[in-house]
Amino acid sequence: NENRHVFIIVESAPDGGLGQRIQAWLYGKQTKAKVHTRSLPDKFVTHGTREQLLDEVGLSAETLAKYILETVG
Protein backbone atom coordinates (compact mmCIF):
# COMPACT_ATOMS: atom_id res chain seq x y z
CA ASN A 1 0.00 0.00 0.00
CA GLU A 2 1.45 3.38 -1.03
CA ASN A 3 -0.03 5.19 1.95
CA ARG A 4 1.94 3.33 4.61
CA HIS A 5 4.21 5.32 6.88
CA VAL A 6 6.99 4.24 9.20
CA PHE A 7 7.94 6.66 11.97
CA ILE A 8 11.32 6.21 13.63
CA ILE A 9 11.76 8.20 16.84
CA VAL A 10 15.15 7.95 18.55
CA GLU A 11 16.88 9.85 21.34
CA SER A 12 20.26 9.84 19.65
CA ALA A 13 22.19 11.83 17.07
CA PRO A 14 20.86 11.54 13.52
CA ASP A 15 24.09 10.44 11.81
CA GLY A 16 25.11 6.84 12.29
CA GLY A 17 22.39 6.13 14.80
CA LEU A 18 19.64 3.58 15.10
CA GLY A 19 17.26 5.62 12.94
CA GLN A 20 19.69 5.57 10.04
CA ARG A 21 20.24 1.83 10.41
CA ILE A 22 16.49 1.15 10.36
CA GLN A 23 16.10 3.35 7.28
CA ALA A 24 18.87 1.43 5.50
CA TRP A 25 17.26 -1.89 6.45
CA LEU A 26 13.86 -0.76 5.13
CA TYR A 27 15.49 0.48 1.93
CA GLY A 28 17.06 -2.95 1.47
CA LYS A 29 13.61 -4.52 1.85
CA GLN A 30 12.35 -2.23 -0.95
CA THR A 31 9.43 -1.08 1.13
CA LYS A 32 7.06 1.41 -0.44
CA ALA A 33 6.30 2.94 2.93
CA LYS A 34 7.28 6.53 3.53
CA VAL A 35 9.92 6.61 6.25
CA HIS A 36 10.03 9.55 8.66
CA THR A 37 12.85 9.86 11.20
CA ARG A 38 13.01 12.18 14.17
CA SER A 39 16.10 12.32 16.37
CA LEU A 40 18.08 14.65 18.58
CA PRO A 41 19.66 17.59 16.77
CA ASP A 42 23.42 17.60 16.42
CA LYS A 43 23.82 20.63 18.67
CA PHE A 44 24.24 21.52 22.33
CA VAL A 45 21.02 21.25 24.33
CA THR A 46 20.69 23.31 27.49
CA HIS A 47 20.10 21.82 30.92
CA GLY A 48 16.62 20.97 32.15
CA THR A 49 14.30 18.12 32.92
CA ARG A 50 13.94 15.35 30.37
CA GLU A 51 10.49 16.64 29.47
CA GLN A 52 11.80 20.19 28.95
CA LEU A 53 14.66 18.99 26.77
CA LEU A 54 12.45 16.76 24.62
CA ASP A 55 10.04 19.64 24.14
CA GLU A 56 12.91 21.96 23.18
CA VAL A 57 14.13 19.61 20.43
CA GLY A 58 10.67 18.65 19.13
CA LEU A 59 10.56 15.14 20.59
CA SER A 60 7.87 15.62 23.22
CA ALA A 61 4.86 13.33 23.04
CA GLU A 62 2.60 16.25 22.11
CA THR A 63 4.89 17.51 19.34
CA LEU A 64 5.37 14.03 17.89
CA ALA A 65 1.65 13.24 18.00
CA LYS A 66 0.87 16.48 16.15
CA TYR A 67 3.56 15.76 13.54
CA ILE A 68 2.35 12.20 12.95
CA LEU A 69 -1.31 13.22 12.66
CA GLU A 70 -0.44 16.02 10.23
CA THR A 71 1.70 13.68 8.17
CA VAL A 72 -0.81 10.88 7.77
CA GLY A 73 -3.85 13.18 7.75
PDB file of N, CA and C in Angstrom:
ATOM      1  N   ASN A   1       0.851  -1.183   0.000  1.00  0.00           N
ATOM      2  CA  ASN A   1       0.000   0.000   0.000  1.00  0.00           C
ATOM      3  C   ASN A   1       0.894   1.243   0.000  1.00  0.00           C
ATOM      4  N   GLU A   2       0.634   2.176  -0.888  1.00  0.00           N
ATOM      5  CA  GLU A   2       1.449   3.377  -1.032  1.00  0.00           C
ATOM      6  C   GLU A   2       1.283   4.358   0.117  1.00  0.00           C
ATOM      7  N   ASN A   3       0.243   4.226   0.896  1.00  0.00           N
ATOM      8  CA  ASN A   3      -0.035   5.191   1.955  1.00  0.00           C
ATOM      9  C   ASN A   3       0.517   4.766   3.305  1.00  0.00           C
ATOM     10  N   ARG A   4       1.375   3.774   3.339  1.00  0.00           N
ATOM     11  CA  ARG A   4       1.942   3.334   4.613  1.00  0.00           C
ATOM     12  C   ARG A   4       3.074   4.266   5.029  1.00  0.00           C
ATOM     13  N   HIS A   5       3.165   4.480   6.319  1.00  0.00           N
ATOM     14  CA  HIS A   5       4.210   5.321   6.883  1.00  0.00           C
ATOM     15  C   HIS A   5       4.914   4.552   7.990  1.00  0.00           C
ATOM     16  N   VAL A   6       6.210   4.769   8.097  1.00  0.00           N
ATOM     17  CA  VAL A   6       6.994   4.238   9.203  1.00  0.00           C
ATOM     18  C   VAL A   6       7.619   5.439   9.895  1.00  0.00           C
ATOM     19  N   PHE A   7       7.378   5.561  11.193  1.00  0.00           N
ATOM     20  CA  PHE A   7       7.936   6.658  11.969  1.00  0.00           C
ATOM     21  C   PHE A   7       9.005   6.082  12.891  1.00  0.00           C
ATOM     22  N   ILE A   8      10.204   6.642  12.803  1.00  0.00           N
ATOM     23  CA  ILE A   8      11.316   6.215  13.634  1.00  0.00           C
ATOM     24  C   ILE A   8      11.662   7.374  14.554  1.00  0.00           C
ATOM     25  N   ILE A   9      11.490   7.169  15.840  1.00  0.00           N
ATOM     26  CA  ILE A   9      11.760   8.205  16.837  1.00  0.00           C
ATOM     27  C   ILE A   9      12.887   7.690  17.727  1.00  0.00           C
ATOM     28  N   VAL A  10      14.016   8.394  17.741  1.00  0.00           N
ATOM     29  CA  VAL A  10      15.155   7.954  18.545  1.00  0.00           C
ATOM     30  C   VAL A  10      15.736   9.129  19.323  1.00  0.00           C
ATOM     31  N   GLU A  11      16.206   8.842  20.517  1.00  0.00           N
ATOM     32  CA  GLU A  11      16.879   9.847  21.340  1.00  0.00           C
ATOM     33  C   GLU A  11      18.379   9.678  21.175  1.00  0.00           C
ATOM     34  N   SER A  12      18.840   9.897  19.956  1.00  0.00           N
ATOM     35  CA  SER A  12      20.260   9.835  19.652  1.00  0.00           C
ATOM     36  C   SER A  12      20.544  10.788  18.500  1.00  0.00           C
ATOM     37  N   ALA A  13      21.805  10.964  18.179  1.00  0.00           N
ATOM     38  CA  ALA A  13      22.187  11.835  17.067  1.00  0.00           C
ATOM     39  C   ALA A  13      21.703  11.221  15.753  1.00  0.00           C
ATOM     40  N   PRO A  14      21.413  12.061  14.774  1.00  0.00           N
ATOM     41  CA  PRO A  14      20.862  11.544  13.522  1.00  0.00           C
ATOM     42  C   PRO A  14      21.843  10.735  12.679  1.00  0.00           C
ATOM     43  N   ASP A  15      23.119  11.113  12.672  1.00  0.00           N
ATOM     44  CA  ASP A  15      24.091  10.444  11.814  1.00  0.00           C
ATOM     45  C   ASP A  15      24.674   9.208  12.479  1.00  0.00           C
ATOM     46  N   GLY A  16      24.537   8.079  11.799  1.00  0.00           N
ATOM     47  CA  GLY A  16      25.114   6.840  12.291  1.00  0.00           C
ATOM     48  C   GLY A  16      24.350   6.182  13.415  1.00  0.00           C
ATOM     49  N   GLY A  17      23.169   6.665  13.691  1.00  0.00           N
ATOM     50  CA  GLY A  17      22.386   6.132  14.798  1.00  0.00           C
ATOM     51  C   GLY A  17      21.423   5.038  14.375  1.00  0.00           C
ATOM     52  N   LEU A  18      20.614   4.645  15.325  1.00  0.00           N
ATOM     53  CA  LEU A  18      19.640   3.580  15.095  1.00  0.00           C
ATOM     54  C   LEU A  18      18.652   3.944  13.988  1.00  0.00           C
ATOM     55  N   GLY A  19      18.213   5.192  13.968  1.00  0.00           N
ATOM     56  CA  GLY A  19      17.264   5.616  12.938  1.00  0.00           C
ATOM     57  C   GLY A  19      17.807   5.410  11.542  1.00  0.00           C
ATOM     58  N   GLN A  20      19.059   5.739  11.345  1.00  0.00           N
ATOM     59  CA  GLN A  20      19.687   5.569  10.042  1.00  0.00           C
ATOM     60  C   GLN A  20      19.823   4.092   9.680  1.00  0.00           C
ATOM     61  N   ARG A  21      20.105   3.265  10.666  1.00  0.00           N
ATOM     62  CA  ARG A  21      20.238   1.830  10.412  1.00  0.00           C
ATOM     63  C   ARG A  21      18.888   1.218  10.034  1.00  0.00           C
ATOM     64  N   ILE A  22      17.826   1.656  10.696  1.00  0.00           N
ATOM     65  CA  ILE A  22      16.490   1.152  10.361  1.00  0.00           C
ATOM     66  C   ILE A  22      16.101   1.601   8.961  1.00  0.00           C
ATOM     67  N   GLN A  23      16.389   2.857   8.629  1.00  0.00           N
ATOM     68  CA  GLN A  23      16.099   3.346   7.276  1.00  0.00           C
ATOM     69  C   GLN A  23      16.822   2.519   6.228  1.00  0.00           C
ATOM     70  N   ALA A  24      18.091   2.223   6.449  1.00  0.00           N
ATOM     71  CA  ALA A  24      18.866   1.429   5.503  1.00  0.00           C
ATOM     72  C   ALA A  24      18.279   0.029   5.365  1.00  0.00           C
ATOM     73  N   TRP A  25      17.865  -0.558   6.485  1.00  0.00           N
ATOM     74  CA  TRP A  25      17.263  -1.894   6.446  1.00  0.00           C
ATOM     75  C   TRP A  25      15.964  -1.878   5.633  1.00  0.00           C
ATOM     76  N   LEU A  26      15.118  -0.870   5.877  1.00  0.00           N
ATOM     77  CA  LEU A  26      13.864  -0.763   5.134  1.00  0.00           C
ATOM     78  C   LEU A  26      14.122  -0.551   3.647  1.00  0.00           C
ATOM     79  N   TYR A  27      15.130   0.246   3.321  1.00  0.00           N
ATOM     80  CA  TYR A  27      15.487   0.477   1.930  1.00  0.00           C
ATOM     81  C   TYR A  27      15.883  -0.848   1.266  1.00  0.00           C
ATOM     82  N   GLY A  28      16.645  -1.652   1.988  1.00  0.00           N
ATOM     83  CA  GLY A  28      17.056  -2.949   1.466  1.00  0.00           C
ATOM     84  C   GLY A  28      15.884  -3.887   1.248  1.00  0.00           C
ATOM     85  N   LYS A  29      14.824  -3.702   2.002  1.00  0.00           N
ATOM     86  CA  LYS A  29      13.614  -4.522   1.852  1.00  0.00           C
ATOM     87  C   LYS A  29      12.709  -3.990   0.740  1.00  0.00           C
ATOM     88  N   GLN A  30      13.105  -2.877   0.134  1.00  0.00           N
ATOM     89  CA  GLN A  30      12.352  -2.230  -0.948  1.00  0.00           C
ATOM     90  C   GLN A  30      10.915  -1.924  -0.556  1.00  0.00           C
ATOM     91  N   THR A  31      10.759  -1.442   0.663  1.00  0.00           N
ATOM     92  CA  THR A  31       9.426  -1.076   1.131  1.00  0.00           C
ATOM     93  C   THR A  31       8.933   0.160   0.388  1.00  0.00           C
ATOM     94  N   LYS A  32       7.650   0.227   0.189  1.00  0.00           N
ATOM     95  CA  LYS A  32       7.055   1.406  -0.443  1.00  0.00           C
ATOM     96  C   LYS A  32       6.542   2.393   0.595  1.00  0.00           C
ATOM     97  N   ALA A  33       6.742   2.058   1.856  1.00  0.00           N
ATOM     98  CA  ALA A  33       6.297   2.940   2.934  1.00  0.00           C
ATOM     99  C   ALA A  33       7.156   4.196   2.962  1.00  0.00           C
ATOM    100  N   LYS A  34       6.542   5.277   3.352  1.00  0.00           N
ATOM    101  CA  LYS A  34       7.275   6.525   3.533  1.00  0.00           C
ATOM    102  C   LYS A  34       7.895   6.492   4.928  1.00  0.00           C
ATOM    103  N   VAL A  35       9.198   6.699   4.993  1.00  0.00           N
ATOM    104  CA  VAL A  35       9.918   6.607   6.255  1.00  0.00           C
ATOM    105  C   VAL A  35      10.209   8.006   6.775  1.00  0.00           C
ATOM    106  N   HIS A  36       9.836   8.253   8.025  1.00  0.00           N
ATOM    107  CA  HIS A  36      10.028   9.554   8.663  1.00  0.00           C
ATOM    108  C   HIS A  36      10.856   9.325   9.927  1.00  0.00           C
ATOM    109  N   THR A  37      11.971  10.034  10.041  1.00  0.00           N
ATOM    110  CA  THR A  37      12.850   9.857  11.196  1.00  0.00           C
ATOM    111  C   THR A  37      12.939  11.156  11.988  1.00  0.00           C
ATOM    112  N   ARG A  38      12.822  11.047  13.275  1.00  0.00           N
ATOM    113  CA  ARG A  38      13.014  12.185  14.174  1.00  0.00           C
ATOM    114  C   ARG A  38      14.051  11.755  15.208  1.00  0.00           C
ATOM    115  N   SER A  39      15.040  12.623  15.417  1.00  0.00           N
ATOM    116  CA  SER A  39      16.102  12.322  16.373  1.00  0.00           C
ATOM    117  C   SER A  39      16.578  13.610  17.019  1.00  0.00           C
ATOM    118  N   LEU A  40      17.520  13.469  17.921  1.00  0.00           N
ATOM    119  CA  LEU A  40      18.080  14.645  18.579  1.00  0.00           C
ATOM    120  C   LEU A  40      18.881  15.459  17.572  1.00  0.00           C
ATOM    121  N   PRO A  41      18.842  16.777  17.672  1.00  0.00           N
ATOM    122  CA  PRO A  41      19.661  17.586  16.775  1.00  0.00           C
ATOM    123  C   PRO A  41      21.137  17.450  17.140  1.00  0.00           C
ATOM    124  N   ASP A  42      21.978  17.679  16.173  1.00  0.00           N
ATOM    125  CA  ASP A  42      23.419  17.603  16.419  1.00  0.00           C
ATOM    126  C   ASP A  42      23.910  18.968  16.895  1.00  0.00           C
ATOM    127  N   LYS A  43      23.458  19.339  18.088  1.00  0.00           N
ATOM    128  CA  LYS A  43      23.824  20.626  18.674  1.00  0.00           C
ATOM    129  C   LYS A  43      23.740  20.512  20.191  1.00  0.00           C
ATOM    130  N   PHE A  44      24.291  21.498  20.870  1.00  0.00           N
ATOM    131  CA  PHE A  44      24.236  21.517  22.328  1.00  0.00           C
ATOM    132  C   PHE A  44      22.812  21.811  22.780  1.00  0.00           C
ATOM    133  N   VAL A  45      22.345  21.040  23.751  1.00  0.00           N
ATOM    134  CA  VAL A  45      21.023  21.251  24.326  1.00  0.00           C
ATOM    135  C   VAL A  45      21.233  21.710  25.770  1.00  0.00           C
ATOM    136  N   THR A  46      20.527  22.755  26.153  1.00  0.00           N
ATOM    137  CA  THR A  46      20.691  23.308  27.492  1.00  0.00           C
ATOM    138  C   THR A  46      20.246  22.319  28.558  1.00  0.00           C
ATOM    139  N   HIS A  47      20.480  22.681  29.800  1.00  0.00           N
ATOM    140  CA  HIS A  47      20.097  21.824  30.919  1.00  0.00           C
ATOM    141  C   HIS A  47      18.611  21.986  31.226  1.00  0.00           C
ATOM    142  N   GLY A  48      18.018  20.947  31.759  1.00  0.00           N
ATOM    143  CA  GLY A  48      16.618  20.973  32.148  1.00  0.00           C
ATOM    144  C   GLY A  48      16.141  19.564  32.414  1.00  0.00           C
ATOM    145  N   THR A  49      14.865  19.446  32.715  1.00  0.00           N
ATOM    146  CA  THR A  49      14.297  18.117  32.920  1.00  0.00           C
ATOM    147  C   THR A  49      14.210  17.410  31.571  1.00  0.00           C
ATOM    148  N   ARG A  50      14.058  16.113  31.614  1.00  0.00           N
ATOM    149  CA  ARG A  50      13.935  15.349  30.370  1.00  0.00           C
ATOM    150  C   ARG A  50      12.777  15.870  29.530  1.00  0.00           C
ATOM    151  N   GLU A  51      11.662  16.141  30.175  1.00  0.00           N
ATOM    152  CA  GLU A  51      10.489  16.642  29.467  1.00  0.00           C
ATOM    153  C   GLU A  51      10.769  17.987  28.805  1.00  0.00           C
ATOM    154  N   GLN A  52      11.462  18.879  29.507  1.00  0.00           N
ATOM    155  CA  GLN A  52      11.797  20.189  28.946  1.00  0.00           C
ATOM    156  C   GLN A  52      12.715  20.046  27.738  1.00  0.00           C
ATOM    157  N   LEU A  53      13.703  19.169  27.861  1.00  0.00           N
ATOM    158  CA  LEU A  53      14.657  18.993  26.767  1.00  0.00           C
ATOM    159  C   LEU A  53      13.999  18.365  25.544  1.00  0.00           C
ATOM    160  N   LEU A  54      13.150  17.367  25.753  1.00  0.00           N
ATOM    161  CA  LEU A  54      12.450  16.758  24.621  1.00  0.00           C
ATOM    162  C   LEU A  54      11.541  17.767  23.936  1.00  0.00           C
ATOM    163  N   ASP A  55      10.897  18.613  24.708  1.00  0.00           N
ATOM    164  CA  ASP A  55      10.043  19.645  24.138  1.00  0.00           C
ATOM    165  C   ASP A  55      10.882  20.636  23.324  1.00  0.00           C
ATOM    166  N   GLU A  56      12.034  20.996  23.851  1.00  0.00           N
ATOM    167  CA  GLU A  56      12.912  21.955  23.176  1.00  0.00           C
ATOM    168  C   GLU A  56      13.378  21.459  21.810  1.00  0.00           C
ATOM    169  N   VAL A  57      13.617  20.156  21.693  1.00  0.00           N
ATOM    170  CA  VAL A  57      14.129  19.613  20.429  1.00  0.00           C
ATOM    171  C   VAL A  57      13.039  18.989  19.554  1.00  0.00           C
ATOM    172  N   GLY A  58      11.774  19.138  19.951  1.00  0.00           N
ATOM    173  CA  GLY A  58      10.671  18.651  19.134  1.00  0.00           C
ATOM    174  C   GLY A  58      10.381  17.177  19.278  1.00  0.00           C
ATOM    175  N   LEU A  59      10.807  16.567  20.382  1.00  0.00           N
ATOM    176  CA  LEU A  59      10.562  15.143  20.587  1.00  0.00           C
ATOM    177  C   LEU A  59       9.606  14.862  21.742  1.00  0.00           C
ATOM    178  N   SER A  60       8.854  15.861  22.169  1.00  0.00           N
ATOM    179  CA  SER A  60       7.866  15.615  23.225  1.00  0.00           C
ATOM    180  C   SER A  60       6.705  14.814  22.641  1.00  0.00           C
ATOM    181  N   ALA A  61       5.993  14.140  23.497  1.00  0.00           N
ATOM    182  CA  ALA A  61       4.856  13.332  23.040  1.00  0.00           C
ATOM    183  C   ALA A  61       3.848  14.178  22.277  1.00  0.00           C
ATOM    184  N   GLU A  62       3.578  15.373  22.762  1.00  0.00           N
ATOM    185  CA  GLU A  62       2.599  16.249  22.112  1.00  0.00           C
ATOM    186  C   GLU A  62       3.069  16.671  20.729  1.00  0.00           C
ATOM    187  N   THR A  63       4.339  17.061  20.626  1.00  0.00           N
ATOM    188  CA  THR A  63       4.889  17.507  19.342  1.00  0.00           C
ATOM    189  C   THR A  63       4.912  16.364  18.338  1.00  0.00           C
ATOM    190  N   LEU A  64       5.313  15.179  18.788  1.00  0.00           N
ATOM    191  CA  LEU A  64       5.367  14.031  17.889  1.00  0.00           C
ATOM    192  C   LEU A  64       3.977  13.603  17.441  1.00  0.00           C
ATOM    193  N   ALA A  65       3.023  13.611  18.357  1.00  0.00           N
ATOM    194  CA  ALA A  65       1.650  13.244  17.998  1.00  0.00           C
ATOM    195  C   ALA A  65       1.104  14.196  16.939  1.00  0.00           C
ATOM    196  N   LYS A  66       1.337  15.482  17.126  1.00  0.00           N
ATOM    197  CA  LYS A  66       0.873  16.476  16.154  1.00  0.00           C
ATOM    198  C   LYS A  66       1.536  16.242  14.796  1.00  0.00           C
ATOM    199  N   TYR A  67       2.835  16.004  14.789  1.00  0.00           N
ATOM    200  CA  TYR A  67       3.562  15.759  13.539  1.00  0.00           C
ATOM    201  C   TYR A  67       3.029  14.523  12.818  1.00  0.00           C
ATOM    202  N   ILE A  68       2.828  13.443  13.559  1.00  0.00           N
ATOM    203  CA  ILE A  68       2.347  12.202  12.948  1.00  0.00           C
ATOM    204  C   ILE A  68       0.948  12.379  12.381  1.00  0.00           C
ATOM    205  N   LEU A  69       0.064  13.020  13.150  1.00  0.00           N
ATOM    206  CA  LEU A  69      -1.308  13.223  12.659  1.00  0.00           C
ATOM    207  C   LEU A  69      -1.342  14.118  11.424  1.00  0.00           C
ATOM    208  N   GLU A  70      -0.505  15.146  11.406  1.00  0.00           N
ATOM    209  CA  GLU A  70      -0.444  16.025  10.225  1.00  0.00           C
ATOM    210  C   GLU A  70       0.122  15.297   9.020  1.00  0.00           C
ATOM    211  N   THR A  71       1.060  14.397   9.263  1.00  0.00           N
ATOM    212  CA  THR A  71       1.702  13.678   8.169  1.00  0.00           C
ATOM    213  C   THR A  71       0.767  12.654   7.528  1.00  0.00           C
ATOM    214  N   VAL A  72       0.053  11.919   8.329  1.00  0.00           N
ATOM    215  CA  VAL A  72      -0.811  10.877   7.772  1.00  0.00           C
ATOM    216  C   VAL A  72      -2.204  11.395   7.417  1.00  0.00           C
ATOM    217  N   GLY A  73      -2.519  12.600   7.933  1.00  0.00           N
ATOM    218  CA  GLY A  73      -3.846  13.176   7.749  1.00  0.00           C
ATOM    219  C   GLY A  73      -4.127  13.514   6.346  1.00  0.00           C
TER     220      GLY A  73
END
